[in-house]
């Protein structure tokens, strides 16, 4: 179906849908639905919303992604990171006594609208603003917040305060409230889920389907036990589970309050989805268009908002389960959605019995797996600046919450890059004897000439380093210098400010009787300069490479040799 | 005086002070004082402050700069740009009914404190964040605002509103108020100042001292005329002109309100002063240390604040006058300060008679000279992105005022640089037959080999372009490729994110039976990689240059020739 439009992938795979696909998708949909039901409810609670919103968010969004998504086995829904960010976005709303539910849907709608807008503008590259250290620091930070935040429900105590400092302040009095029964239940739940979710599969050296379903068995057992122990908190009755398309009228100041959180949630969720989709696509020898993924995830979030859910994104664990359970096409997601609607409609009173501590235990374990200290060590060892960016993002996230964390992380890594390039290395070149190659005179045994100075600029020239380059070049000249050759092999772009600097430098040097030349000027730059009066004079003194510059500027014998 | 401390330049020049210096400085001080008195009053009015504050700001600051400044003929005081920025910083203060005078002094003190802090931290580089297009767009924009803002006082009408849109809204009803007498007087004043300040000197092909003083003659004549016409607005009586060291107690929220404006005013003023000081220093074969200039200008602003003045900076015109009139050392500034104190103390009732329209005329002419359309054309022709940055800064300045203008300009040029480097050029290299040089196969007639692909990366590798590089490399491989050599001659830095990408790329290629190699890895990068497990495998497959990589990887004959 080569004539199927790129923006509607379903038109490509649906016509080729086979019976084998159906079987695989159906099987997977059941597994995922069973896992998704408690998980979505847990993540809704994590976001500070009624558990049922998590179920809503696991219905229509899957259909929307199935229509537009390139990731064939991608499974979308509420995720830990985005749910925590949602919680911190809703905190002020709740504080002012507004309805968090309406705000969450506005958040999802804004999220979706922005992602779709980015997709139409083909801004798939936008996630490149998130450097590895920032993403890693942010993920670990939020994971810690998530884990600590769930210790309350897990151990049956109330811990208020969304950020770490407030939470710690509450720990002491919280510890006082500890009751043996809920405490024991929580710890047992944690242990059991760890056993069947982590230890056992590692022991079995494989992730067979049955091992995937063991957590559900544990959940059922815990629910049974909790049922007979009223002092253990339950999820409680769900509101009537008929899905109603409720499109909230977003007030303007609501939007003004929520657009930035929505942007950050969208960005983080998108980065996560894209990474998963591309990883799985690579395994299947397929590709995922970043811009298409923006559209798909945007549609999924619009859908989430329109059914009164919270922002959604692709999730590592659930997508792995979906693929592992044999899903072949996004149709698996459609089936999953169907099962969830069915469950919400029929199992309402059963789901109401789920003990909150059990759901909390699954979140704590999921969060714990997100903490990545290896990145911290590795990045710090690789480059202090990268390590610092990671630590700063982590610290800000822990101290001030998810939003400030990711925002300051992005700004910091931008600032660091500008700082990196603001003091370019300026290398004095000499010729490797008997070759046409020129190298750093301080590092190689090279020939040089007193009246001729060859300088290699190892950075793009732009406003951020123009003056540093000017000063650096002037500092490297001595009395007998008559010709200076700037070797621009490392310069891919020269912005207007830097071009002005070169013009000025040429004049300054000419006044001292020194001629400025260029070498290895990249062709795009030659063309740019050719189209301008700017640097016109310099253009005529530009050589193909350092070798030809030397040949042209002198036929003298090497006058000095400096040791390596 | 080689042992004189760098941070106190006066200790170097004062001991060598000669009689000739004294004469030069005295003469210049008189000329500058005569020009400075009306000018400073005008700029104080421009900032929305009583004219006398301009005089205050032209006293102690000059002494402070004389102590710490490297610029031997630099003349500091209230300037058009900084005064306008002060006006827009004070607007909200005035709106809330607070005392603008106290706020202005707090502004100057904050400005000074920050500049000194930057100086001690040796952050002289900070102005490099201001690209040429941003500075140019900002200057032209503020110049237009200044000029239009002064049309009111010039033509004897009231035009409220600090930004252009508000102003334009007021123009119509303002035009209704036009009175023939003030209108005529304003236009005549404008014409006369233009005649003696611009036309005549250009006609005389020189800027003799007398031509410098002609504007004062015109001012006197206008004052005389205005004296007999009560309907022409005058400056009015100055408060008792005894300078009182008034150190305002800055309230914390006052600081919270003013630190950002203070920062931007300081930045712009510093950039202006530094440029002037360095230009003049070059002419005298001297140098100006950017960090020392920070300290000097910071001290000048502390001084301005402590005498109840407004933020000050070095000014093009007045410094040119000072140098042109024969100033040899900062002592000229000290004398100037003396004259101004004397004038303020004795000529109070005379200065009170100055017609506001005359002062406005001088500002309008000064502002008009700051509008620079050449930069607009040149930058747009050189690179649309630079042109766009200029236009955006200009537009935001006109529509939203000086502060948002400079701030958005800085952010925009940073974003543009990131964007510039986010899609690096990846060049397929071939060998120039019979040489050791490798060039773009699309641009040169080169030898290539099917099983070996040489790719030159023309950009530093960092989080912003890591994924683009990965995709780009993979896209340039074909079926028979067995070896890929990344030629890193253009790569000065590889950040942690990009190192991770290379690691991943190596694995991906290995899975396809393709070996990844590096060439022309810069020594600092070699060292960084050597210190890490990261890229350990790659490190052992790194060649000095493309030539040696080819020798090592195959001894085959060129199998294809592709035309240029």
Short mmCIF file of C-alpha atoms in Angstrom, two decimals, chain A residues 38 42 45 146-147 149-156 186 189-190 193 219 355-367:
data_model
loop_
_atom_site.label_atom_id
_atom_site.label_comp_id
_atom_site.label_asym_id
_atom_site.label_seq_id
_atom_site.Cartn_x
_atom_site.Cartn_y
_atom_site.Cartn_z
CA UNK A 38 -4.17 -2.03 38.43
CA UNK A 42 -2.03 3.23 40.63
CA UNK A 45 -3.52 7.84 42.37
CA UNK A 146 7.70 8.77 43.39
CA UNK A 147 9.08 6.04 45.62
CA UNK A 149 5.67 9.58 47.92
CA UNK A 150 4.23 6.08 47.81
CA UNK A 151 5.71 5.01 51.16
CA UNK A 152 2.69 6.70 52.76
CA UNK A 153 0.00 4.59 51.07
CA UNK A 154 2.34 1.59 51.23
CA UNK A 155 2.78 1.72 55.02
CA UNK A 156 -0.69 3.08 55.74
CA UNK A 186 2.78 -3.14 52.99
CA UNK A 189 3.20 -6.80 49.47
CA UNK A 190 6.50 -5.13 48.56
CA UNK A 193 5.92 -8.23 44.18
CA UNK A 219 -2.47 -8.88 43.67
CA UNK A 355 -5.82 -2.50 48.69
CA UNK A 356 -4.07 0.84 48.11
CA UNK A 357 -0.92 -0.56 49.71
CA UNK A 358 -0.65 -3.23 46.99
CA UNK A 359 -0.88 -0.64 44.19
CA UNK A 360 1.65 1.52 46.05
CA UNK A 361 4.02 -1.46 46.26
CA UNK A 362 3.99 -1.90 42.46
CA UNK A 363 4.75 1.82 41.99
CA UNK A 364 7.60 1.76 44.51
CA UNK A 365 9.22 -1.17 42.70
CA UNK A 366 8.74 0.46 39.28
CA UNK A 367 10.20 3.72 40.59
#
